[in-house]
């Protein structure tokens, strides 16, 4: 991998990680469209450490408060009813599905799941799900003809059942094209949470999964065409770009609809299918990189 490739891929990772359009799919597609080797699951997981570091900094006050309350709840029974302490436990509970499925499906994640036809399918399918969830949220928030505004849930209403549902939604993102934020935000909206609450828990829930996945994949750096230098460079680029994007996205979702992302996902999925059917793009483009 050249330094230019690592810069472009780091830029793509930072731009797409927090948007509900799937960063892993866009890394795969960028390489395929440019005629580069598939950067692979290991490169993707490690560069996500960069964007997740942006989450740690952006939500540093929330994270510090949750960690403090959670650690105190280990020895102080009274603290176990504290909302922040409960959030710590709920992040752990919600991380179980992706941890188990990530290890179980490791070979599929690094192989068959990177087929561009599957990515196109998940882009379209999850785009439709996100669109439905967004419309339901908008209907509750604005009411409508013969309807009254319906109050939606916040993170104070989050319990173990909803935490696990969020966790299984996050685990769906093991398939490129689903999108970690897209799946968890969709799940949150369908369960009746506000846009801001769904996004905030989505980002907090991703921290253990992304950091653990990135650390696990460190051993594979240097194998094939991906080396340490370009990987670290791409991770740094992803961090700086990702921090700017997460700040913008958290402001965007408080007043705007997810429909632009829904339309983009569906059009991109259709484009990929059209290119594959026309023979202009191989569904396994770049796979020879290994």
Tab-separated table of C-alpha atoms in Angstrom, residues 33-220:
chain	number	residue	atom	x	y	z
A	33	UNK	CA	-13.070	1.701	-7.921
A	34	UNK	CA	-9.453	2.912	-7.838
A	35	UNK	CA	-8.085	-0.458	-8.917
A	36	UNK	CA	-6.209	-0.957	-5.644
A	37	UNK	CA	-5.967	-4.088	-3.554
A	38	UNK	CA	-8.687	-4.577	-0.950
A	39	UNK	CA	-7.176	-3.060	2.229
A	40	UNK	CA	-8.724	-5.952	4.185
A	41	UNK	CA	-10.555	-6.370	7.453
A	42	UNK	CA	-7.420	-5.848	9.570
A	43	UNK	CA	-6.626	-2.448	8.020
A	44	UNK	CA	-10.268	-1.410	8.433
A	45	UNK	CA	-10.374	-2.445	12.105
A	46	UNK	CA	-7.123	-0.675	12.960
A	47	UNK	CA	-7.985	2.612	11.225
A	48	UNK	CA	-11.244	2.581	13.180
A	49	UNK	CA	-9.107	3.039	16.296
A	50	UNK	CA	-8.360	6.513	14.936
A	51	UNK	CA	-12.005	7.463	14.592
A	52	UNK	CA	-12.838	5.838	17.924
A	53	UNK	CA	-10.165	7.970	19.574
A	54	UNK	CA	-12.120	10.945	18.245
A	55	UNK	CA	-15.181	9.548	20.075
A	56	UNK	CA	-13.173	9.237	23.292
A	57	UNK	CA	-12.171	12.893	23.082
A	58	UNK	CA	-15.539	14.239	21.933
A	59	UNK	CA	-17.469	12.365	24.646
A	60	UNK	CA	-14.668	12.565	27.217
A	61	UNK	CA	-16.867	14.143	29.912
A	62	UNK	CA	-19.616	11.549	29.459
A	63	UNK	CA	-17.119	8.691	29.401
A	64	UNK	CA	-15.246	9.923	32.488
A	65	UNK	CA	-18.519	10.282	34.397
A	66	UNK	CA	-19.740	6.821	33.351
A	67	UNK	CA	-16.426	5.132	34.187
A	68	UNK	CA	-16.224	6.841	37.570
A	69	UNK	CA	-19.763	5.825	38.498
A	70	UNK	CA	-19.301	2.287	37.159
A	71	UNK	CA	-16.103	1.643	39.139
A	72	UNK	CA	-17.704	3.007	42.323
A	73	UNK	CA	-20.736	0.770	41.771
A	74	UNK	CA	-18.464	-2.306	42.034
A	75	UNK	CA	-18.036	-1.697	45.769
A	76	UNK	CA	-20.880	0.694	46.630
A	77	UNK	CA	-24.317	-0.912	46.312
A	78	UNK	CA	-26.032	2.475	46.492
A	79	UNK	CA	-24.270	3.530	43.305
A	80	UNK	CA	-25.789	0.667	41.328
A	81	UNK	CA	-28.991	2.641	40.886
A	82	UNK	CA	-27.072	5.617	39.478
A	83	UNK	CA	-27.834	6.232	35.781
A	84	UNK	CA	-24.179	6.618	34.777
A	85	UNK	CA	-23.196	3.396	36.554
A	86	UNK	CA	-26.034	1.600	34.799
A	87	UNK	CA	-24.853	3.012	31.469
A	88	UNK	CA	-21.467	1.430	32.091
A	89	UNK	CA	-23.084	-1.973	32.594
A	90	UNK	CA	-25.357	-1.481	29.585
A	91	UNK	CA	-22.392	-0.721	27.323
A	92	UNK	CA	-20.799	-3.979	28.505
A	93	UNK	CA	-24.029	-5.934	27.963
A	94	UNK	CA	-24.543	-4.377	24.528
A	95	UNK	CA	-20.999	-5.299	23.490
A	96	UNK	CA	-21.485	-9.034	24.064
A	97	UNK	CA	-23.232	-9.862	20.740
A	98	UNK	CA	-20.576	-8.314	18.495
A	99	UNK	CA	-17.784	-9.874	20.557
A	100	UNK	CA	-19.210	-13.379	20.250
A	101	UNK	CA	-20.250	-13.078	16.596
A	102	UNK	CA	-17.036	-11.299	15.622
A	103	UNK	CA	-14.919	-14.234	16.791
A	104	UNK	CA	-17.359	-16.826	15.441
A	105	UNK	CA	-17.624	-15.277	11.971
A	106	UNK	CA	-14.001	-14.116	11.619
A	107	UNK	CA	-13.347	-16.134	8.433
A	108	UNK	CA	-16.553	-14.909	6.796
A	109	UNK	CA	-15.792	-11.295	7.730
A	110	UNK	CA	-12.390	-11.508	6.059
A	111	UNK	CA	-13.711	-13.394	3.018
A	112	UNK	CA	-17.279	-13.851	1.705
A	113	UNK	CA	-18.683	-10.801	3.513
A	114	UNK	CA	-16.450	-8.550	1.355
A	115	UNK	CA	-18.192	-9.580	-1.876
A	116	UNK	CA	-19.398	-6.374	-3.554
A	117	UNK	CA	-22.777	-7.923	-4.350
A	118	UNK	CA	-23.411	-8.480	-0.651
A	119	UNK	CA	-22.248	-4.959	0.118
A	120	UNK	CA	-24.660	-3.536	-2.488
A	121	UNK	CA	-27.490	-5.580	-0.989
A	122	UNK	CA	-26.816	-4.416	2.554
A	123	UNK	CA	-26.450	-0.794	1.455
A	124	UNK	CA	-29.904	-0.887	-0.090
A	125	UNK	CA	-31.546	-3.065	2.571
A	126	UNK	CA	-30.292	-1.100	5.568
A	127	UNK	CA	-31.019	2.125	3.707
A	128	UNK	CA	-34.680	1.117	3.510
A	129	UNK	CA	-34.720	0.163	7.207
A	130	UNK	CA	-33.127	3.495	8.165
A	131	UNK	CA	-35.685	5.322	6.016
A	132	UNK	CA	-38.604	3.591	7.737
A	133	UNK	CA	-37.127	4.257	11.199
A	134	UNK	CA	-36.524	7.893	10.306
A	135	UNK	CA	-40.096	8.398	9.102
A	136	UNK	CA	-41.523	6.846	12.259
A	137	UNK	CA	-39.344	9.123	14.405
A	138	UNK	CA	-40.386	12.172	12.390
A	139	UNK	CA	-44.065	11.236	12.759
A	140	UNK	CA	-43.710	10.999	16.540
A	141	UNK	CA	-41.752	14.247	16.785
A	142	UNK	CA	-43.977	16.399	14.583
A	143	UNK	CA	-47.315	14.651	14.851
A	144	UNK	CA	-49.404	15.051	11.729
A	145	UNK	CA	-52.972	15.064	10.562
A	146	UNK	CA	-55.178	13.774	13.379
A	147	UNK	CA	-52.059	12.873	15.408
A	148	UNK	CA	-50.418	14.420	18.442
A	149	UNK	CA	-46.717	14.658	19.144
A	150	UNK	CA	-45.496	11.491	20.859
A	151	UNK	CA	-42.748	11.682	23.474
A	152	UNK	CA	-39.840	9.417	22.579
A	153	UNK	CA	-37.469	7.645	24.964
A	154	UNK	CA	-34.091	8.940	26.138
A	155	UNK	CA	-31.077	7.107	27.517
A	156	UNK	CA	-32.609	7.317	31.004
A	157	UNK	CA	-35.193	4.795	29.744
A	158	UNK	CA	-32.525	2.358	28.520
A	159	UNK	CA	-32.626	-1.094	30.122
A	160	UNK	CA	-30.985	-4.478	29.622
A	161	UNK	CA	-33.458	-5.621	26.958
A	162	UNK	CA	-33.010	-2.509	24.831
A	163	UNK	CA	-29.261	-2.605	25.444
A	164	UNK	CA	-29.079	-6.118	24.014
A	165	UNK	CA	-31.218	-5.139	21.026
A	166	UNK	CA	-28.786	-2.284	20.365
A	167	UNK	CA	-25.964	-4.804	20.703
A	168	UNK	CA	-27.398	-7.181	18.116
A	169	UNK	CA	-27.986	-4.250	15.774
A	170	UNK	CA	-24.340	-3.273	16.176
A	171	UNK	CA	-23.270	-6.862	15.438
A	172	UNK	CA	-24.987	-6.632	12.046
A	173	UNK	CA	-22.263	-4.155	11.064
A	174	UNK	CA	-19.809	-7.061	10.867
A	175	UNK	CA	-21.130	-7.245	7.299
A	176	UNK	CA	-19.689	-4.351	5.257
A	177	UNK	CA	-22.452	-2.129	3.973
A	178	UNK	CA	-24.667	-2.379	7.047
A	179	UNK	CA	-23.010	0.478	8.998
A	180	UNK	CA	-22.476	0.361	12.741
A	181	UNK	CA	-24.097	3.736	13.322
A	182	UNK	CA	-26.805	3.060	10.735
A	183	UNK	CA	-27.845	-0.237	12.315
A	184	UNK	CA	-27.755	0.922	15.937
A	185	UNK	CA	-29.429	4.256	15.234
A	186	UNK	CA	-32.136	2.475	13.200
A	187	UNK	CA	-32.646	0.028	16.052
A	188	UNK	CA	-32.890	2.871	18.545
A	189	UNK	CA	-35.384	4.806	16.452
A	190	UNK	CA	-37.532	1.709	15.941
A	191	UNK	CA	-37.530	1.131	19.705
A	192	UNK	CA	-38.807	4.671	20.205
A	193	UNK	CA	-35.640	6.583	21.201
A	194	UNK	CA	-34.891	10.138	20.143
A	195	UNK	CA	-32.379	10.669	17.336
A	196	UNK	CA	-29.827	12.216	19.691
A	197	UNK	CA	-30.166	9.421	22.271
A	198	UNK	CA	-29.910	6.686	19.629
A	199	UNK	CA	-26.778	8.253	18.150
A	200	UNK	CA	-25.134	8.936	21.520
A	201	UNK	CA	-25.564	5.357	22.756
A	202	UNK	CA	-24.472	4.073	19.341
A	203	UNK	CA	-21.158	5.906	19.659
A	204	UNK	CA	-20.608	4.899	23.294
A	205	UNK	CA	-21.462	1.273	22.517
A	206	UNK	CA	-18.910	1.176	19.698
A	207	UNK	CA	-15.960	2.048	21.951
A	208	UNK	CA	-15.236	-1.419	23.465
A	209	UNK	CA	-15.980	-3.264	20.206
A	210	UNK	CA	-13.822	-1.062	17.986
A	211	UNK	CA	-10.870	-0.836	20.370
A	212	UNK	CA	-10.915	-4.599	21.011
A	213	UNK	CA	-11.232	-5.405	17.304
A	214	UNK	CA	-8.425	-3.038	16.369
A	215	UNK	CA	-6.119	-4.440	19.056
A	216	UNK	CA	-6.926	-8.004	17.962
A	217	UNK	CA	-6.074	-7.233	14.327
A	218	UNK	CA	-2.713	-5.588	15.140
A	219	UNK	CA	-1.031	-8.939	14.745
A	220	UNK	CA	-1.956	-9.056	11.045
